[in-house]
Coordinates of C-alpha atoms and ligand atoms in Angstrom, one line a residue:
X8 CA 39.7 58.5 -196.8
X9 CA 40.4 56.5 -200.0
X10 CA 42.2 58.8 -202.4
X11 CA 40.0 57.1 -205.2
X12 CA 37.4 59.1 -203.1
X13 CA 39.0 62.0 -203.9
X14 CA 37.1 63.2 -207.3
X15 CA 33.5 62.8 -205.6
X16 CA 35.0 65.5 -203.1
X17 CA 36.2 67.9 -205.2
X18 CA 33.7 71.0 -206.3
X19 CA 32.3 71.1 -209.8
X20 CA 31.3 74.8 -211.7
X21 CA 28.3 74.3 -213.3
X22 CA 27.8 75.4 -217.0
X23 CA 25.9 79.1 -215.3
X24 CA 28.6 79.7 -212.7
X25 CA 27.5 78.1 -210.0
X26 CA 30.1 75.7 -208.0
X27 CA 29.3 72.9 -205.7
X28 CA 31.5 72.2 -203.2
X29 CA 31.5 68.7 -204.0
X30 CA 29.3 65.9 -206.2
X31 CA 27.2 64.2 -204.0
X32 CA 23.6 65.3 -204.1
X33 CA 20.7 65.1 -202.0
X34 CA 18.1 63.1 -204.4
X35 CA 15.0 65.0 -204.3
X36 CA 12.5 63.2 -201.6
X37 CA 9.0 64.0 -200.8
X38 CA 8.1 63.3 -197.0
X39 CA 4.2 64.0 -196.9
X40 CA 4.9 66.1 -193.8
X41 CA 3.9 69.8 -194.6
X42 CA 1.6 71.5 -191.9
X43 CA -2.2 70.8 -192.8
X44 CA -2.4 74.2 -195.1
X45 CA 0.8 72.6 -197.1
X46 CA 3.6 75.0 -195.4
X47 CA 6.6 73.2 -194.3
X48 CA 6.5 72.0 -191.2
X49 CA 9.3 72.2 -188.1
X50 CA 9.9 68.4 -188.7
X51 CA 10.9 69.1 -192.0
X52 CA 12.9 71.9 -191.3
X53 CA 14.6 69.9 -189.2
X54 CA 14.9 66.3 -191.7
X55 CA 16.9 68.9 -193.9
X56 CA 19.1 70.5 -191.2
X57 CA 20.2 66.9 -190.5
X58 CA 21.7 65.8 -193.8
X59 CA 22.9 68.9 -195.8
X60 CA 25.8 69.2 -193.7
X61 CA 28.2 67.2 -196.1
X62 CA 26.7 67.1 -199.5
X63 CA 27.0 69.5 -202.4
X64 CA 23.8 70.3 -203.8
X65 CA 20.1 69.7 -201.8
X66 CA 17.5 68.9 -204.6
X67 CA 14.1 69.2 -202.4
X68 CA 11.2 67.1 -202.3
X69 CA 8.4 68.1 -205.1
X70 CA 6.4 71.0 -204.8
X71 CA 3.1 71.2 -207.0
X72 CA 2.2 74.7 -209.1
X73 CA -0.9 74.2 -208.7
X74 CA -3.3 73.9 -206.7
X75 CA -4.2 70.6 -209.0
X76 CA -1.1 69.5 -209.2
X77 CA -0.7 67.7 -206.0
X78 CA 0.8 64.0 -206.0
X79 CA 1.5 63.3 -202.3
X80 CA -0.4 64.0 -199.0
X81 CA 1.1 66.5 -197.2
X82 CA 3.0 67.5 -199.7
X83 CA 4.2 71.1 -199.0
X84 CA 2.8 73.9 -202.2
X85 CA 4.4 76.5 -204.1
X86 CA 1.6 77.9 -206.1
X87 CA 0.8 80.7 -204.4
X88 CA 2.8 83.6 -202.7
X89 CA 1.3 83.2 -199.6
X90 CA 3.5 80.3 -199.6
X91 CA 6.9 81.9 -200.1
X92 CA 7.9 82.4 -196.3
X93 CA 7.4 78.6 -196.0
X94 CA 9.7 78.1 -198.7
X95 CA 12.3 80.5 -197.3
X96 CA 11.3 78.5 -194.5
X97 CA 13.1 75.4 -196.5
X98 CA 14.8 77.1 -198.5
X99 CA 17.3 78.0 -195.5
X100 CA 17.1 74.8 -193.5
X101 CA 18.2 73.1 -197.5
X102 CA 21.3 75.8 -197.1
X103 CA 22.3 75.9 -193.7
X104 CA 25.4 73.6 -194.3
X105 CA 26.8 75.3 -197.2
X106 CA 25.2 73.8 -199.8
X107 CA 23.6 75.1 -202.7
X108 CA 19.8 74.2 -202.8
X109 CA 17.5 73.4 -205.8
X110 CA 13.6 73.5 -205.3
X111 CA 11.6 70.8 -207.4
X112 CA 8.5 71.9 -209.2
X113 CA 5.9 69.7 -210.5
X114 CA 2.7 69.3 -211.3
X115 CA 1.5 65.6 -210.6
X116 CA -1.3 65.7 -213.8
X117 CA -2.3 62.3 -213.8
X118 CA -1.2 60.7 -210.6
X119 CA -2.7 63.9 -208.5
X120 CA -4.8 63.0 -205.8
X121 CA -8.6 63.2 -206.6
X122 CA -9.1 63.5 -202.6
X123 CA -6.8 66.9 -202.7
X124 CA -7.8 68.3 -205.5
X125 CA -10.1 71.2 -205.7
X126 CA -13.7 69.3 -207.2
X127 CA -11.8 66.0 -207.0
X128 CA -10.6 66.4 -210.8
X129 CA -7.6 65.2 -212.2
X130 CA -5.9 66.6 -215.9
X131 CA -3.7 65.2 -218.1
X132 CA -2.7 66.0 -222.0
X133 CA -5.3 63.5 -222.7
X134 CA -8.0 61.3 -221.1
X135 CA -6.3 58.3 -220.7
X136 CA -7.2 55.8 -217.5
X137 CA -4.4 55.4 -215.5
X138 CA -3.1 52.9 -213.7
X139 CA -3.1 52.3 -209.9
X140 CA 0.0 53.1 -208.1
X141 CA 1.4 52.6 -204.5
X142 CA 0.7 56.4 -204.1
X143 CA -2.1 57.0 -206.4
X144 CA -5.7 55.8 -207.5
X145 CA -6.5 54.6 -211.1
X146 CA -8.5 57.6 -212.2
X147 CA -9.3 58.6 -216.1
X148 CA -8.0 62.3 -215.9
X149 CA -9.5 65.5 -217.9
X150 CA -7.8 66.8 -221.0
X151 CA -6.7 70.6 -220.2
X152 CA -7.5 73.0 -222.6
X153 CA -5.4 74.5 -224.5
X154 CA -5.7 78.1 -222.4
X155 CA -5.6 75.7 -219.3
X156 CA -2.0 74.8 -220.8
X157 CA -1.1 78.4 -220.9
X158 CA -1.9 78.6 -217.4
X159 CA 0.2 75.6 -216.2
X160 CA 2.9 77.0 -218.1
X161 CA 2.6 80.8 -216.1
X162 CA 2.5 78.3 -212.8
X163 CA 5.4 77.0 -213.4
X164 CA 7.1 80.3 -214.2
X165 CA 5.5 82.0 -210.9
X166 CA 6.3 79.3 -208.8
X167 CA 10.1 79.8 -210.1
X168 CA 9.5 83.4 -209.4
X169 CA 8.9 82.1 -205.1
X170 CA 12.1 79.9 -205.3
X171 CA 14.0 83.1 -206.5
X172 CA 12.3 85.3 -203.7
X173 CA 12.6 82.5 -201.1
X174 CA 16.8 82.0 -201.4
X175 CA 16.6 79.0 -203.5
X176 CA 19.9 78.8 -205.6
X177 CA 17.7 77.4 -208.4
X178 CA 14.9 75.0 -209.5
X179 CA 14.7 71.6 -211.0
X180 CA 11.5 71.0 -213.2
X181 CA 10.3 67.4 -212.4
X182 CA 9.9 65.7 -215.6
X183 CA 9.6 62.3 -214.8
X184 CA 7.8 59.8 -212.6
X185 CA 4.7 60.1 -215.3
X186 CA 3.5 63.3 -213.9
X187 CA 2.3 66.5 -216.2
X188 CA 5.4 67.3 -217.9
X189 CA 5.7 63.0 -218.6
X190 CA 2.1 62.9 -219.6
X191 CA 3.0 65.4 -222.5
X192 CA 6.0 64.4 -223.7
X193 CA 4.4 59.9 -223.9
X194 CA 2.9 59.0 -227.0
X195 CA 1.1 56.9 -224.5
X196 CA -0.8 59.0 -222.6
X197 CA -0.8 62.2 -225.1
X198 CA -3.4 61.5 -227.5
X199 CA -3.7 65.2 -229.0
X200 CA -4.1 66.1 -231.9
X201 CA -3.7 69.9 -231.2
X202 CA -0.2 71.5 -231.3
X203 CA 0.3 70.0 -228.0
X204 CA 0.3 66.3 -229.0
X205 CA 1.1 63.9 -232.3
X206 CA 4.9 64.3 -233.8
X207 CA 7.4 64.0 -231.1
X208 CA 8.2 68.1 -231.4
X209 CA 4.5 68.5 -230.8
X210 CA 4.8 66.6 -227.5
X211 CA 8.1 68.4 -226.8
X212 CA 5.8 71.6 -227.3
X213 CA 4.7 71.9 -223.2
X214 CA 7.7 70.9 -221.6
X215 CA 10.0 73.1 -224.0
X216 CA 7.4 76.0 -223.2
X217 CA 7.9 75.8 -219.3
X218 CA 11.5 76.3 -219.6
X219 CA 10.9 78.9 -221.8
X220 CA 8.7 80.6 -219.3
X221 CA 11.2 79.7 -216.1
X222 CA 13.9 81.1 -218.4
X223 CA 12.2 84.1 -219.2
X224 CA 11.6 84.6 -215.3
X225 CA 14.7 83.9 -213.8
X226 CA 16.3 86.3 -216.5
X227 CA 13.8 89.2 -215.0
X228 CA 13.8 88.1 -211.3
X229 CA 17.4 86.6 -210.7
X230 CA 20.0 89.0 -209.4
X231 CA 22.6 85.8 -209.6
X232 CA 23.3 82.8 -211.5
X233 CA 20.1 80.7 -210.5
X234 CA 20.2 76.9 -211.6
X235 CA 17.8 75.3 -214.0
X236 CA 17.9 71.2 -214.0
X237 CA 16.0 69.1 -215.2
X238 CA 14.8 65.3 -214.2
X239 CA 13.6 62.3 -216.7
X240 CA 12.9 59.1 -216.3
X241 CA 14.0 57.7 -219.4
X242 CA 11.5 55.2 -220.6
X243 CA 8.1 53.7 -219.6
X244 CA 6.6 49.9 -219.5
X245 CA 3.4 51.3 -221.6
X246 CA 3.0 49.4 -225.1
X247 CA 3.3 52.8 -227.2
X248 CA 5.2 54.5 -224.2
X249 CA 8.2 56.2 -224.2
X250 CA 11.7 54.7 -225.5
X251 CA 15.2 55.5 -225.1
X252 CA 14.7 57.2 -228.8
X253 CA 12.2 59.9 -227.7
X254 CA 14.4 60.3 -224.8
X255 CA 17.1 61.0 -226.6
X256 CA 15.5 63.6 -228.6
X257 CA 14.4 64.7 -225.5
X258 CA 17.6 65.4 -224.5
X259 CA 19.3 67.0 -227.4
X260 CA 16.4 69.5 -226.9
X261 CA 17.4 70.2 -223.8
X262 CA 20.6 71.1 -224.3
X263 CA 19.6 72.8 -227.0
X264 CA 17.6 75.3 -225.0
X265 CA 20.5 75.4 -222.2
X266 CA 19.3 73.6 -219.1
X267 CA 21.9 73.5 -216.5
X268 CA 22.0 69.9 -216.2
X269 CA 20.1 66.5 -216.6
X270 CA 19.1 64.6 -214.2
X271 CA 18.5 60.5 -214.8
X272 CA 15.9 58.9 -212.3
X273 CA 16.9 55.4 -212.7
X274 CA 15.4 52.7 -209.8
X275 CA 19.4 51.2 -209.9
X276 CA 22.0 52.7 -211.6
X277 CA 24.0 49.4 -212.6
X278 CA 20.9 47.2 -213.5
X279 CA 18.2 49.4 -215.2
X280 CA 17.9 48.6 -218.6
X281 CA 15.6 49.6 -221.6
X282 CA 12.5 46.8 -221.6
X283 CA 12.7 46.6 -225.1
X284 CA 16.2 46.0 -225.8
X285 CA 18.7 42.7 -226.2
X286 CA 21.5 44.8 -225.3
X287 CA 23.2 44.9 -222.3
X288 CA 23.8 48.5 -221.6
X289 CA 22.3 50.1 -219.1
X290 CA 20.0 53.3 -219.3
X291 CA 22.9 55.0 -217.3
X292 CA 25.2 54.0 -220.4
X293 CA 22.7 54.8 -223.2
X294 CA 22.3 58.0 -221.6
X295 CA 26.0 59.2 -220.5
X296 CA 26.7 58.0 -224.1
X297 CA 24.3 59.9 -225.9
X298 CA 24.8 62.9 -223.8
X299 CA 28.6 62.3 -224.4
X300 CA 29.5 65.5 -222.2
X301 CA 27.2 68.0 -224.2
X302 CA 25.7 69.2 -220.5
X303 CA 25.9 68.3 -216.3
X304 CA 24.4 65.0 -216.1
X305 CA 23.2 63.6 -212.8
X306 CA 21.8 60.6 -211.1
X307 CA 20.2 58.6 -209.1
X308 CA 19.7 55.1 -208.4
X309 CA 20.7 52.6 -205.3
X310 CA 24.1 54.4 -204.3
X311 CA 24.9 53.0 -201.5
X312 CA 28.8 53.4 -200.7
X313 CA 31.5 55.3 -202.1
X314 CA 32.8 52.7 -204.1
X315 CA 29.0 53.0 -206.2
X316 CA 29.3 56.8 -206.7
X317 CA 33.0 56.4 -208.0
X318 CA 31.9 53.7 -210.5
X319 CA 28.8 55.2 -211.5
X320 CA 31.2 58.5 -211.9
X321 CA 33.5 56.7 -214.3
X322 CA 30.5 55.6 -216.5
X323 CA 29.6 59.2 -217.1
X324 CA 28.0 61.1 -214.5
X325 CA 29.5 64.0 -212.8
X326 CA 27.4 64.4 -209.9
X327 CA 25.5 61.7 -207.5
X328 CA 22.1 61.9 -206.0
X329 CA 21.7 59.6 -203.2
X330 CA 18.2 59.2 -201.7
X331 CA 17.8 56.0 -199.4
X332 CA 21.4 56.0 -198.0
X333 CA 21.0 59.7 -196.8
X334 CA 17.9 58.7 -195.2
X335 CA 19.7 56.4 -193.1
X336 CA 23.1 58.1 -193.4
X337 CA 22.3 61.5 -192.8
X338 CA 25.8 62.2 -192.3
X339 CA 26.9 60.1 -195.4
X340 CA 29.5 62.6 -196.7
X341 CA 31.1 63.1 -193.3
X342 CA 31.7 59.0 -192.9
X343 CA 33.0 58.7 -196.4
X344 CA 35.5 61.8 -195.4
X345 CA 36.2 59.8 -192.5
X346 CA 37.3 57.1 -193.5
X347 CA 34.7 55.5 -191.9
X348 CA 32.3 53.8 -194.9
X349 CA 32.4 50.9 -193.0
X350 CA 29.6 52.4 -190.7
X351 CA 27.2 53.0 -193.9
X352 CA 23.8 51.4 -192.6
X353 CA 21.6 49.7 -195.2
X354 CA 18.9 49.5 -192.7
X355 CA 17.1 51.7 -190.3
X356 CA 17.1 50.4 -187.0
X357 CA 13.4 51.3 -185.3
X358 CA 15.1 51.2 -181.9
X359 CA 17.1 54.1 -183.3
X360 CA 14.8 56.2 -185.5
X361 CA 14.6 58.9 -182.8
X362 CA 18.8 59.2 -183.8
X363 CA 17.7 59.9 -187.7
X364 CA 15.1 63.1 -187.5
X365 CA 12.9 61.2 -189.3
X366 CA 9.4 63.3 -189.8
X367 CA 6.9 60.7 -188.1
X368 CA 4.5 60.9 -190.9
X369 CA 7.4 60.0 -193.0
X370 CA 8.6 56.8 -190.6
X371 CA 5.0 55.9 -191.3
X372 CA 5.2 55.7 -194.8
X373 CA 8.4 53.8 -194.7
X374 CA 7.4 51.7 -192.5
X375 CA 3.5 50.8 -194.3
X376 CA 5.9 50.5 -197.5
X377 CA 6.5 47.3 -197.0
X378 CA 10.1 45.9 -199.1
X379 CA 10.7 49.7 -200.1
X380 CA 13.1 50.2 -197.2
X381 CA 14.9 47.3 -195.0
X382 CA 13.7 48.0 -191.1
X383 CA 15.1 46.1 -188.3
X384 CA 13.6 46.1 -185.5
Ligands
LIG653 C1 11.1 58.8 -199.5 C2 11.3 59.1 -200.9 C3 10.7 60.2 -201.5 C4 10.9 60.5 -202.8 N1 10.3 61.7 -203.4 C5 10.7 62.1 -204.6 C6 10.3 63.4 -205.1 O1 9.7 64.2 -204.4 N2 10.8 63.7 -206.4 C7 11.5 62.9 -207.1 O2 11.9 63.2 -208.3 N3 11.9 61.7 -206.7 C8 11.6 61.3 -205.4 N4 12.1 60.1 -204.9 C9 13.0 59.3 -205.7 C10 14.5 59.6 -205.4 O3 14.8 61.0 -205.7 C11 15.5 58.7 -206.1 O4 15.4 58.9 -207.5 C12 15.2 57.2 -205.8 O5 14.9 57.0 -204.4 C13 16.4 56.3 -206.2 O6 17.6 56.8 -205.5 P1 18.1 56.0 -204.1 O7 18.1 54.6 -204.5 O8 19.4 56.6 -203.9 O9 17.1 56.3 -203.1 C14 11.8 59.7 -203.6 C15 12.4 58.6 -203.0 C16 12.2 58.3 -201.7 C17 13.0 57.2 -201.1

């Protein structure tokens, strides 16, 4: 192996205690391939079992806290206890080589699916139309009521409760992607004018009180250091959306209240930039700047070899999360520690798909996704 390699393979003690045997990351990926009643299913079980073998920390695929909360078809639940052997269920498939997993909770608000949710209704801080997307409809959501934001909040904190009681070795609160915890935090789609919406520490108000709540339960529930990260995107295309100033707020707040680390979703960690700025930083830069080693900060984005993880390292981030590549590299780790990168693939070969325990519902998305992954046939 390259010895420039070498950092990416060492372990890194998170702020709680917790080490990772190393810095890459399993990005969090959905695969729309839970059993019918939304436990996870043996193809699953067995997508994990294939690529945790080398990586330091599993981050899961979303799981809603609600039964409203759902973004993705077959998209395996955690809002109810009846779900927590199906979640031990992942939890030890995430762990069974080594690595310390992380459940993600969410709660899709407005980019659920009308079709799954109970009466078809969809809720949001406000009652803003949406736009289409590749994975959900254009719908004009309900505003929750202010006990109904109570109630999210308590999900969230049970739902932590069933990661503690399945095995996970902690939780990451999805807050990006535009879902519920994005919806509160835009100026774009939060129209209050409650304590829940207007001034930025008004929109801050819902996602600061779910980690109070997950706090509060892993406090009473966890008999040892349990994880808490949490995910952003860092800006959105809106007119009167979210900018790299709110996000930076955002973030001070979070390290404020202790989170374990931060976790960029960027679509390309080298090329994603602000829309509405001249300069020629990156978000990865704006935010590994601001954040200037206050707390953890991970991320994602179109890693592809070790050469990308150890520059996107030296720009700031301390761990990795690689999401494509594992897909088709499910033993990504082992070929770096091999000295064998040359073998990366940037393509899944459909002759070979039997080779990458690919969920078939999964292979189907990928494959109806048209430029999303490359496929040779
Ligand atoms: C199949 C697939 C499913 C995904 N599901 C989720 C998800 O459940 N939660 C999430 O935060 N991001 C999800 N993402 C985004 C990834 O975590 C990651 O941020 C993105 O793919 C960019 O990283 P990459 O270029 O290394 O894949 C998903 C991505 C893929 C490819």
């Amino acid at each position: 192996m390259n010895a420039q390699y070498n950092n990416m393979f060492e372990s890194f003690t998170l702020n709680n205690g917790v080490t990772l045997r190393n810095r890459i990351v399993m990005a969090p990926m959905t695969t729309w391939s839970s059993n019918d009643d939304y436990t996870v299913s043996d193809a699953e079980e067995n997508y994990y079992k294939k690529r945790v073998n080398g990586v330091g920390l599993v981050i899961t695929g979303c799981t809603h806290v609600q039964p409203n909360g759902i973004g993705f078809t077959n998209e395996f639940a955690g809002y109810d206890d009846a779900f927590i052997p199906s979640l031990r269920k992942l939890a030890d498939a995430a762990k069974s080589g080594g690595a310390a997993a992380v459940l993600q909770i969410f709660h899709a608000g407005n980019k659920a699916l009308p079709n799954l949710t109970p009466n078809g209704e969809v809720v949001s801080s406000s009652a803003v139309q949406t736009e289409a997307t590749g994975f959900a409809p254009s719908v004009l959501p309900r505003e929750l009521s202010h006990d109904e934001i109570l109630d999210v909040i308590h999900a969230f904190g049970e739902t932590t409760r069933r990661a503690i009681e399945a095995g996970f070795d902690g939780v990451e609160i999805h807050g990006a992607h535009g879902f519920l915890l994005q919806n509160f935090f835009s100026p774009f789609f939060n129209r209050r004018e409650d304590q829940w919406g207007g001034s930025i520490e008004n929109r801050l108000r819902f996602p600061l009180a779910v980690i109070d709540e997950m706090k509060r339960v892993i406090q009473k529930h966890a008999t040892k250091p349990f994880i808490l990260g949490y995910r952003i995107s860092p800006d959105e295309h809106q007119e009167g959306g979210l900018r790299m100033k709110d996000t930076y707020v955002l973030i001070d707040r979070l390290i404020e209240v202790g989170v374990d680390y931060i976790h960029a979703s960027l679509g390309d960690v080298f090329t994603s930039k602000p829309a509405d700025t001249q300069d020629e930083k990156t978000h990865l830069e704006f935010i590994a700047e601001h954040v200037s080693g206050r707390v953890t900060l991970l991320a994602a984005g179109s890693m592809v070899t070790p050469d990308d993880v150890n520059k996107a390292m030296n720009q700031g981030i301390s761990l990795a999360a690689i999401g494509q590549t594992l897909i088709m590299n499910p033993d990504w780790v082992e070929k770096v520690q091999g000295g064998r990168e040359s073998e990366i693939q940037t393509t899944i070969k459909a002759s070979k798909v039997n080779e990458l325990e690919l969920p078939e519902k999964l292979w189907g998305f990928i494959q109806a996704s048209g430029p999303w992954f490359n496929i040779e046939e």
